Amino acid sequence: MAPSSSASPAAGLSRPVAQRKVRPSAEYRRRPRMSVSPPPKKFRSMVEIMKVAKRVELPVEEDEESSSEEEDDYGEVVCEQCGSGERPEELLLCDKCNKGFHMLCLRPIVVRVPIGPWHCPHCSGDQHRIIKSFSQKKIVDFFRIQKESQMVVKCSSAQVDIRKRRKRSLVFHKRRRRLSLYVPTEDPHRRLVQMASLASALTALDMEFSDELTYMPGMARKSANSAKFESGGMQVLSKEDTETLEQCRAMYKRGECPPLMVVFDSREGYTVEADGPIKDLTILAEYTGDVDYIRNRQEDDCDSMMTLLLARDPSKSLVICPDKRGNISRFINGINNHSPEGKKKQNLKCVRYSVKGACHVLLVAIRDIAKGERLYYDYNGYEHEYPTHHFV
C-alpha cells in the first residue's frame, strides 16, 4: 500500500531510531552507576607451591665462606695471658696478629671495649715505648709558657709573705686545714725534663695540653657548668684556697711545674712519680679536659673520664673527657680499692669544689709524699661504678 499523500515531507527524511542521539533524563543521570568488580583471583597455598617447586642450591659466596670460617676460628680463641677461652664477651682480638686477650688480663687493663681497630701491647709497641726528648723551645711552645718571664723563677717574696701571713693568721681563727702551693724544682734543667716527660706522653696519645676546662662546639656549654645544679650542693672553695689555686695556675704558665715525672710502666701504662718531696694538702693539679654531658658519653671508650657535676636532673650531669685535651692528671693512676694493699698506695684525693660558682676537680695530696713515690687516688671517690678489682 502506497503512503498517504498527507504525510509530512520531513517524515521521509527522519533518521532511524537506532541512529538518533537520545539524551538521558535528569532522573536517570542521578542514579548511581554500579561498578563491576573483577572476578576474585585464586591464590595457591604455600603447601601447594612447595609440592611442585624444584630444589635449588645457591652457590656460597667467598665472603660468606670466609665469615663462617672466621666464626669457627674465633670460637677457639683463648687469652694469651691466662690461656682461658672463658668470658668470650671480654676477649679482644688484635687486628694485626689475631691473638686474643681478656680485657682484665691486659696491663694496663682495658675497661671498655675499644671503638675501631685495636692492637695488642706487642703489636702496638707499648712494651717498648720510651719517653721522647724535647728541646727547650719545643717545650715552651707546647705548654704555651709566657715568654716574657724567665723559666728560672723562684717563689716571689710576695708569695712567701702570703704563706707567712697565713701561718700567723691561724692563731686568730678557727683551725682549718688549708690547701698549699706546690714547690717547683729549683733546677731549671730538671724542670725541662719533667715537662718533656709530660709532652711525650700527651703526644703519644695525640692529645693537646690544656691546663683548664675546655668547652667545645657540640658538647656542654660553659653555662651548663654551674654548681647550683649539684644534687645536695657542692662544697665551696674558700677565698684563701681560691687564691692558692690561682697562684698554681700562674706558676704553671711561667713554666714552674709541680715536681712530677711521667714514666711508662709495662704493667700500668703511663703513670706519674713524684720527682721531689710533696707536703700534705698540696694542690698538684686540676683535672682538665673537654666538658660534656654524661648522656653523650654512655658508649665512649675513654677510660679517664672524671665526674664533674652530678645534677638533680641526670640529663644535666657533666663529665671531664681528657681524650683530646688534658694535663698531667690524665696519667695519674687509680688504686685497687678492693684490697688493703691497694688502699695503702693512695696518696692523693680528687675533690670537687665550687670555684666562683663553677665546678672544678682538684687533685690534692692527703699525706706527705716522698721522691720517687708513684701517685694514686681512688677512682670511685664519688661513684662506685669503676671496676678496680683487677688493678695492680
Tab-separated table of N, CA and C in Angstrom, residues 43-180:
chain	number	residue	atom	x	y	z
A	43	PHE	N	44.527	-17.795	44.694
A	43	PHE	CA	45.917	-17.975	45.102
A	43	PHE	C	46.112	-19.399	45.607
A	44	ARG	N	47.305	-19.911	45.265
A	44	ARG	CA	47.626	-21.243	45.754
A	44	ARG	C	48.296	-21.140	47.120
A	45	SER	N	48.054	-22.099	47.933
A	45	SER	CA	48.679	-22.119	49.257
A	45	SER	C	50.165	-22.447	49.121
A	46	MET	N	50.925	-22.125	50.174
A	46	MET	CA	52.360	-22.396	50.157
A	46	MET	C	52.653	-23.877	50.102
A	47	VAL	N	51.749	-24.655	50.663
A	47	VAL	CA	51.948	-26.116	50.616
A	47	VAL	C	51.879	-26.617	49.187
A	48	GLU	N	50.904	-26.090	48.407
A	48	GLU	CA	50.783	-26.495	47.006
A	48	GLU	C	51.988	-26.032	46.184
A	49	ILE	N	52.477	-24.820	46.488
A	49	ILE	CA	53.635	-24.321	45.733
A	49	ILE	C	54.866	-25.159	46.013
A	50	MET	N	55.084	-25.513	47.292
A	50	MET	CA	56.274	-26.277	47.650
A	50	MET	C	56.242	-27.688	47.096
A	51	LYS	N	55.042	-28.212	46.811
A	51	LYS	CA	54.954	-29.564	46.251
A	51	LYS	C	55.521	-29.635	44.845
A	52	VAL	N	55.300	-28.573	44.081
A	52	VAL	CA	55.747	-28.587	42.681
A	52	VAL	C	57.058	-27.834	42.478
A	53	ALA	N	57.554	-27.116	43.538
A	53	ALA	CA	58.788	-26.349	43.392
A	53	ALA	C	59.988	-27.272	43.336
A	54	LYS	N	60.982	-26.872	42.535
A	54	LYS	CA	62.210	-27.642	42.411
A	54	LYS	C	63.215	-27.153	43.446
A	55	ARG	N	64.036	-28.070	43.930
A	55	ARG	CA	65.052	-27.730	44.928
A	55	ARG	C	66.226	-27.066	44.213
A	56	VAL	N	66.591	-25.854	44.697
A	56	VAL	CA	67.685	-25.097	44.087
A	56	VAL	C	68.740	-24.831	45.155
A	57	GLU	N	69.991	-25.087	44.884
A	57	GLU	CA	71.107	-24.823	45.791
A	57	GLU	C	71.880	-23.629	45.257
A	58	LEU	N	71.869	-22.546	46.029
A	58	LEU	CA	72.581	-21.347	45.627
A	58	LEU	C	74.067	-21.489	45.938
A	59	PRO	N	74.927	-21.002	45.065
A	59	PRO	CA	76.371	-21.064	45.336
A	59	PRO	C	76.745	-20.150	46.486
A	60	VAL	N	77.594	-20.621	47.393
A	60	VAL	CA	78.035	-19.841	48.545
A	60	VAL	C	79.142	-18.900	48.098
A	61	GLU	N	78.959	-17.608	48.401
A	61	GLU	CA	79.954	-16.635	48.016
A	61	GLU	C	81.192	-16.749	48.913
A	62	GLU	N	82.298	-16.189	48.428
A	62	GLU	CA	83.554	-16.282	49.158
A	62	GLU	C	83.486	-15.554	50.494
A	63	ASP	N	82.784	-14.416	50.522
A	63	ASP	CA	82.689	-13.657	51.767
A	63	ASP	C	81.969	-14.455	52.836
A	64	GLU	N	80.876	-15.152	52.420
A	64	GLU	CA	80.134	-15.946	53.390
A	64	GLU	C	80.968	-17.117	53.889
A	65	GLU	N	81.748	-17.732	52.968
A	65	GLU	CA	82.594	-18.839	53.392
A	65	GLU	C	83.653	-18.368	54.386
A	66	SER	N	84.261	-17.233	54.063
A	66	SER	CA	85.306	-16.722	54.951
A	66	SER	C	84.733	-16.338	56.311
A	67	SER	N	83.498	-15.747	56.287
A	67	SER	CA	82.906	-15.353	57.568
A	67	SER	C	82.569	-16.564	58.418
A	68	SER	N	82.068	-17.644	57.778
A	68	SER	CA	81.769	-18.846	58.552
A	68	SER	C	83.037	-19.483	59.090
A	69	GLU	N	84.119	-19.421	58.289
A	69	GLU	CA	85.379	-19.956	58.773
A	69	GLU	C	85.925	-19.126	59.930
A	70	GLU	N	85.766	-17.788	59.823
A	70	GLU	CA	86.239	-16.922	60.895
A	70	GLU	C	85.481	-17.187	62.183
A	71	GLU	N	84.138	-17.423	62.062
A	71	GLU	CA	83.362	-17.718	63.256
A	71	GLU	C	83.854	-18.996	63.914
A	72	ASP	N	84.198	-20.002	63.076
A	72	ASP	CA	84.724	-21.243	63.645
A	72	ASP	C	86.072	-20.997	64.322
A	73	ASP	N	86.909	-20.157	63.668
A	73	ASP	CA	88.215	-19.887	64.246
A	73	ASP	C	88.094	-19.101	65.548
A	74	TYR	N	87.206	-18.101	65.581
A	74	TYR	CA	87.051	-17.280	66.774
A	74	TYR	C	86.475	-18.076	67.930
A	75	GLY	N	85.762	-19.134	67.632
A	75	GLY	CA	85.223	-19.951	68.702
A	75	GLY	C	86.293	-20.675	69.484
A	76	GLU	N	87.506	-20.783	68.928
A	76	GLU	CA	88.604	-21.469	69.597
A	76	GLU	C	89.642	-20.499	70.145
A	77	VAL	N	89.347	-19.184	70.140
A	77	VAL	CA	90.305	-18.204	70.625
A	77	VAL	C	90.416	-18.289	72.142
A	78	VAL	N	91.641	-18.213	72.636
A	78	VAL	CA	91.900	-18.192	74.076
A	78	VAL	C	92.762	-16.981	74.387
A	79	CYS	N	92.760	-16.585	75.623
A	79	CYS	CA	93.549	-15.440	76.056
A	79	CYS	C	95.023	-15.812	76.091
A	80	GLU	N	95.862	-14.973	75.543
A	80	GLU	CA	97.303	-15.224	75.520
A	80	GLU	C	97.931	-15.077	76.901
A	81	GLN	N	97.225	-14.423	77.826
A	81	GLN	CA	97.783	-14.210	79.160
A	81	GLN	C	97.422	-15.345	80.113
A	82	CYS	N	96.135	-15.688	80.187
A	82	CYS	CA	95.697	-16.707	81.145
A	82	CYS	C	95.435	-18.061	80.503
A	83	GLY	N	95.388	-18.123	79.157
A	83	GLY	CA	95.169	-19.383	78.466
A	83	GLY	C	93.746	-19.886	78.488
A	84	SER	N	92.813	-19.072	78.939
A	84	SER	CA	91.416	-19.488	79.045
A	84	SER	C	90.593	-18.856	77.929
A	85	GLY	N	89.585	-19.581	77.461
A	85	GLY	CA	88.653	-19.063	76.474
A	85	GLY	C	87.328	-18.672	77.078
A	86	GLU	N	87.259	-18.692	78.408
A	86	GLU	CA	86.022	-18.296	79.086
A	86	GLU	C	85.810	-16.792	78.988
A	87	ARG	N	84.605	-16.375	79.288
A	87	ARG	CA	84.192	-14.975	79.186
A	87	ARG	C	84.505	-14.413	77.793
A	88	PRO	N	83.940	-15.021	76.748
A	88	PRO	CA	84.255	-14.556	75.387
A	88	PRO	C	83.849	-13.116	75.137
A	89	GLU	N	82.873	-12.606	75.905
A	89	GLU	CA	82.472	-11.213	75.708
A	89	GLU	C	83.558	-10.237	76.152
A	90	GLU	N	84.566	-10.715	76.906
A	90	GLU	CA	85.666	-9.850	77.353
A	90	GLU	C	86.936	-10.059	76.541
A	91	LEU	N	86.890	-10.940	75.548
A	91	LEU	CA	88.080	-11.210	74.738
A	91	LEU	C	88.217	-10.167	73.631
A	92	LEU	N	89.389	-9.574	73.553
A	92	LEU	CA	89.699	-8.640	72.480
A	92	LEU	C	90.633	-9.327	71.494
A	93	LEU	N	90.351	-9.168	70.213
A	93	LEU	CA	91.185	-9.747	69.163
A	93	LEU	C	92.038	-8.658	68.539
A	94	CYS	N	93.317	-8.882	68.503
A	94	CYS	CA	94.227	-7.922	67.896
A	94	CYS	C	93.994	-7.904	66.391
A	95	ASP	N	93.848	-6.715	65.816
A	95	ASP	CA	93.605	-6.587	64.380
A	95	ASP	C	94.847	-6.840	63.543
A	96	LYS	N	95.982	-7.076	64.189
A	96	LYS	CA	97.214	-7.330	63.446
A	96	LYS	C	97.651	-8.783	63.544
A	97	CYS	N	97.669	-9.334	64.750
A	97	CYS	CA	98.127	-10.718	64.926
A	97	CYS	C	96.987	-11.699	65.181
A	98	ASN	N	95.751	-11.197	65.346
A	98	ASN	CA	94.562	-12.037	65.575
A	98	ASN	C	94.648	-12.864	66.854
A	99	LYS	N	95.452	-12.451	67.798
A	99	LYS	CA	95.516	-13.141	69.084
A	99	LYS	C	94.514	-12.508	70.045
A	100	GLY	N	94.044	-13.319	70.983
A	100	GLY	CA	93.028	-12.871	71.917
A	100	GLY	C	93.599	-12.500	73.273
A	101	PHE	N	92.967	-11.523	73.912
A	101	PHE	CA	93.381	-11.067	75.241
A	101	PHE	C	92.131	-10.666	76.021
A	102	HIS	N	92.041	-11.166	77.245
A	102	HIS	CA	90.983	-10.693	78.125
A	102	HIS	C	91.241	-9.230	78.488
A	103	MET	N	90.187	-8.450	78.521
A	103	MET	CA	90.335	-7.025	78.827
A	103	MET	C	90.990	-6.810	80.187
A	104	LEU	N	90.680	-7.676	81.151
A	104	LEU	CA	91.214	-7.509	82.500
A	104	LEU	C	92.537	-8.232	82.695
A	105	CYS	N	92.982	-8.993	81.693
A	105	CYS	CA	94.295	-9.637	81.771
A	105	CYS	C	95.392	-8.748	81.201
A	106	LEU	N	95.007	-7.723	80.454
A	106	LEU	CA	95.983	-6.811	79.877
A	106	LEU	C	96.546	-5.900	80.962
A	107	ARG	N	97.750	-5.426	80.734
A	107	ARG	CA	98.385	-4.458	81.615
A	107	ARG	C	98.924	-3.319	80.775
A	108	PRO	N	98.365	-2.116	80.908
A	108	PRO	CA	97.230	-1.791	81.782
A	108	PRO	C	95.931	-2.396	81.268
A	109	ILE	N	94.975	-2.627	82.186
A	109	ILE	CA	93.731	-3.274	81.802
A	109	ILE	C	92.932	-2.351	80.887
A	110	VAL	N	92.044	-2.955	80.129
A	110	VAL	CA	91.136	-2.215	79.249
A	110	VAL	C	89.754	-2.289	79.878
A	111	VAL	N	89.210	-1.144	80.244
A	111	VAL	CA	87.951	-1.114	80.979
A	111	VAL	C	86.761	-1.242	80.041
A	112	ARG	N	86.826	-0.586	78.867
A	112	ARG	CA	85.720	-0.613	77.918
A	112	ARG	C	86.194	-1.177	76.589
A	113	VAL	N	85.264	-1.776	75.840
A	113	VAL	CA	85.601	-2.322	74.534
A	113	VAL	C	85.998	-1.164	73.613
A	114	PRO	N	87.194	-1.213	73.027
A	114	PRO	CA	87.639	-0.091	72.181
A	114	PRO	C	86.758	0.054	70.946
A	115	ILE	N	86.606	1.296	70.497
A	115	ILE	CA	85.872	1.594	69.276
A	115	ILE	C	86.871	1.676	68.133
A	116	GLY	N	86.654	0.884	67.084
A	116	GLY	CA	87.564	0.892	65.949
A	116	GLY	C	88.656	-0.160	66.107
A	117	PRO	N	89.711	-0.082	65.291
A	117	PRO	CA	90.794	-1.075	65.348
A	117	PRO	C	91.495	-1.064	66.696
A	118	TRP	N	91.964	-2.246	67.104
A	118	TRP	CA	92.684	-2.371	68.359
A	118	TRP	C	93.887	-3.277	68.146
A	119	HIS	N	95.035	-2.903	68.711
A	119	HIS	CA	96.257	-3.693	68.626
A	119	HIS	C	96.712	-4.061	70.025
A	120	CYS	N	97.217	-5.247	70.168
A	120	CYS	CA	97.704	-5.729	71.453
A	120	CYS	C	98.981	-4.964	71.832
A	121	PRO	N	99.420	-5.060	73.089
A	121	PRO	CA	100.616	-4.317	73.502
A	121	PRO	C	101.848	-4.655	72.670
A	122	HIS	N	101.977	-5.913	72.230
A	122	HIS	CA	103.160	-6.287	71.445
A	122	HIS	C	103.127	-5.645	70.063
A	123	CYS	N	101.963	-5.659	69.395
A	123	CYS	CA	101.866	-5.111	68.040
A	123	CYS	C	101.863	-3.584	68.043
A	124	SER	N	101.372	-2.986	69.121
A	124	SER	CA	101.336	-1.526	69.171
A	124	SER	C	102.642	-0.920	69.641
A	125	GLY	N	103.534	-1.766	70.175
A	125	GLY	CA	104.817	-1.257	70.632
A	125	GLY	C	104.774	-0.629	71.997
A	126	ASP	N	103.682	-0.834	72.754
A	126	ASP	CA	103.585	-0.228	74.072
A	126	ASP	C	104.630	-0.772	75.045
A	127	GLN	N	105.048	-2.030	74.829
A	127	GLN	CA	106.005	-2.621	75.759
A	127	GLN	C	107.371	-1.949	75.671
A	128	HIS	N	107.641	-1.328	74.522
A	128	HIS	CA	108.949	-0.702	74.333
A	128	HIS	C	108.809	0.798	74.123
A	129	ARG	N	107.708	1.381	74.591
A	129	ARG	CA	107.506	2.809	74.409
A	129	ARG	C	108.457	3.579	75.323
A	130	ILE	N	109.067	4.594	74.782
A	130	ILE	CA	110.026	5.387	75.531
A	130	ILE	C	109.545	6.824	75.577
A	131	ILE	N	110.110	7.553	76.521
A	131	ILE	CA	109.795	8.964	76.641
A	131	ILE	C	110.682	9.753	75.673
A	132	LYS	N	110.061	10.493	74.778
A	132	LYS	CA	110.816	11.255	73.791
A	132	LYS	C	111.455	12.469	74.444
A	133	SER	N	112.465	12.978	73.774
A	133	SER	CA	113.131	14.176	74.255
A	133	SER	C	112.635	15.387	73.464
A	134	PHE	N	112.504	16.516	74.145
A	134	PHE	CA	112.044	17.755	73.533
A	134	PHE	C	113.052	18.855	73.858
A	135	SER	N	113.269	19.714	72.889
A	135	SER	CA	114.136	20.860	73.125
A	135	SER	C	113.393	21.889	73.974
A	136	GLN	N	114.150	22.828	74.521
A	136	GLN	CA	113.539	23.850	75.364
A	136	GLN	C	112.541	24.682	74.578
A	137	LYS	N	112.845	24.999	73.332
A	137	LYS	CA	111.937	25.796	72.519
A	137	LYS	C	110.626	25.054	72.273
A	138	LYS	N	110.722	23.744	71.993
A	138	LYS	CA	109.508	22.974	71.761
A	138	LYS	C	108.660	22.884	73.024
A	139	ILE	N	109.322	22.774	74.171
A	139	ILE	CA	108.575	22.705	75.425
A	139	ILE	C	107.858	24.020	75.694
A	140	VAL	N	108.540	25.133	75.455
A	140	VAL	CA	107.922	26.445	75.654
A	140	VAL	C	106.715	26.606	74.749
A	141	ASP	N	106.845	26.172	73.494
A	141	ASP	CA	105.722	26.282	72.556
A	141	ASP	C	104.605	25.302	72.906
A	142	PHE	N	104.970	24.099	73.333
A	142	PHE	CA	103.968	23.068	73.609
A	142	PHE	C	103.074	23.471	74.766
A	143	PHE	N	103.671	24.008	75.821
A	143	PHE	CA	102.906	24.372	77.011
A	143	PHE	C	102.492	25.848	77.004
A	144	ARG	N	102.818	26.563	75.925
A	144	ARG	CA	102.455	27.980	75.785
A	144	ARG	C	102.901	28.787	77.009
A	145	ILE	N	104.161	28.572	77.361
A	145	ILE	CA	104.731	29.269	78.509
A	145	ILE	C	104.940	30.733	78.157
A	146	GLN	N	104.652	31.588	79.096
A	146	GLN	CA	104.818	33.019	78.878
A	146	GLN	C	106.293	33.324	78.649
A	147	LYS	N	106.595	33.890	77.500
A	147	LYS	CA	107.985	34.096	77.109
A	147	LYS	C	108.587	35.338	77.746
A	148	GLU	N	107.762	36.240	78.204
A	148	GLU	CA	108.329	37.471	78.758
A	148	GLU	C	108.935	37.248	80.136
A	149	SER	N	108.626	36.117	80.769
A	149	SER	CA	109.210	35.819	82.071
A	149	SER	C	110.160	34.650	81.932
A	150	GLN	N	111.234	34.645	82.675
A	150	GLN	CA	112.213	33.568	82.596
A	150	GLN	C	111.664	32.325	83.266
A	151	MET	N	112.180	31.161	82.819
A	151	MET	CA	111.737	29.910	83.410
A	151	MET	C	112.362	29.690	84.778
A	152	VAL	N	113.529	30.274	85.012
A	152	VAL	CA	114.177	30.092	86.308
A	152	VAL	C	113.704	31.204	87.229
A	153	VAL	N	112.566	31.001	87.865
A	153	VAL	CA	111.991	31.989	88.773
A	153	VAL	C	111.574	31.251	90.035
A	154	LYS	N	112.149	31.647	91.142
A	154	LYS	CA	111.761	31.049	92.409
A	154	LYS	C	110.487	31.714	92.911
A	155	CYS	N	109.959	31.184	93.958
A	155	CYS	CA	108.761	31.786	94.531
A	155	CYS	C	109.054	33.233	94.903
A	156	SER	N	108.217	34.115	94.480
A	156	SER	CA	108.425	35.528	94.739
A	156	SER	C	108.267	35.811	96.218
A	157	SER	N	108.851	36.963	96.631
A	157	SER	CA	108.770	37.342	98.037
A	157	SER	C	107.338	37.589	98.464
A	158	ALA	N	106.500	38.034	97.492
A	158	ALA	CA	105.090	38.268	97.823
A	158	ALA	C	104.405	36.970	98.180
A	159	GLN	N	104.728	35.886	97.434
A	159	GLN	CA	104.121	34.596	97.737
A	159	GLN	C	104.595	34.081	99.089
A	160	VAL	N	105.884	34.300	99.378
A	160	VAL	CA	106.398	33.865	100.673
A	160	VAL	C	105.728	34.632	101.795
A	161	ASP	N	105.506	35.948	101.586
A	161	ASP	CA	104.835	36.748	102.610
A	161	ASP	C	103.414	36.272	102.839
A	162	ILE	N	102.739	35.871	101.740
A	162	ILE	CA	101.373	35.386	101.881
A	162	ILE	C	101.337	34.126	102.730
A	163	ARG	N	102.312	33.217	102.480
A	163	ARG	CA	102.341	31.980	103.259
A	163	ARG	C	102.628	32.274	104.725
A	164	LYS	N	103.559	33.207	104.983
A	164	LYS	CA	103.859	33.542	106.371
A	164	LYS	C	102.654	34.190	107.054
A	165	ARG	N	101.974	35.062	106.325
A	165	ARG	CA	100.819	35.735	106.892
A	165	ARG	C	99.710	34.737	107.215
A	166	ARG	N	99.585	33.714	106.359
A	166	ARG	CA	98.563	32.703	106.623
A	166	ARG	C	98.892	31.911	107.882
A	167	LYS	N	100.168	31.580	108.061
A	167	LYS	CA	100.547	30.816	109.247
A	167	LYS	C	100.258	31.613	110.513
A	168	ARG	N	100.526	32.906	110.473
A	168	ARG	CA	100.257	33.717	111.653
A	168	ARG	C	98.756	33.874	111.909
A	169	SER	N	97.967	33.919	110.797
A	169	SER	CA	96.539	34.146	110.961
A	169	SER	C	95.812	32.943	111.522
A	170	LEU	N	96.438	31.765	111.488
A	170	LEU	CA	95.777	30.577	112.018
A	170	LEU	C	95.543	30.688	113.520
A	171	VAL	N	96.311	31.507	114.181
A	171	VAL	CA	96.179	31.628	115.629
A	171	VAL	C	94.883	32.320	116.000
A	172	PHE	N	94.428	33.226	115.167
A	172	PHE	CA	93.273	34.045	115.499
A	172	PHE	C	91.967	33.507	114.925
A	173	HIS	N	92.034	32.489	114.109
A	173	HIS	CA	90.828	31.938	113.505
A	173	HIS	C	90.667	30.474	113.891
A	174	LYS	N	89.514	29.971	113.586
A	174	LYS	CA	89.246	28.566	113.843
A	174	LYS	C	90.195	27.712	113.015
A	175	ARG	N	90.783	26.728	113.658
A	175	ARG	CA	91.780	25.908	112.969
A	175	ARG	C	91.104	25.143	111.823
A	176	ARG	N	91.655	25.337	110.648
A	176	ARG	CA	91.118	24.657	109.461
A	176	ARG	C	92.272	24.333	108.533
A	177	ARG	N	92.226	23.176	107.982
A	177	ARG	CA	93.297	22.741	107.092
A	177	ARG	C	93.136	23.445	105.748
A	178	ARG	N	94.157	24.148	105.336
A	178	ARG	CA	94.115	24.903	104.098
A	178	ARG	C	95.036	24.268	103.068
A	179	LEU	N	94.701	24.501	101.819
A	179	LEU	CA	95.492	23.950	100.729
A	179	LEU	C	96.763	24.752	100.541
A	180	SER	N	97.799	24.077	100.036
A	180	SER	CA	99.112	24.697	99.902
A	180	SER	C	99.566	24.696	98.452
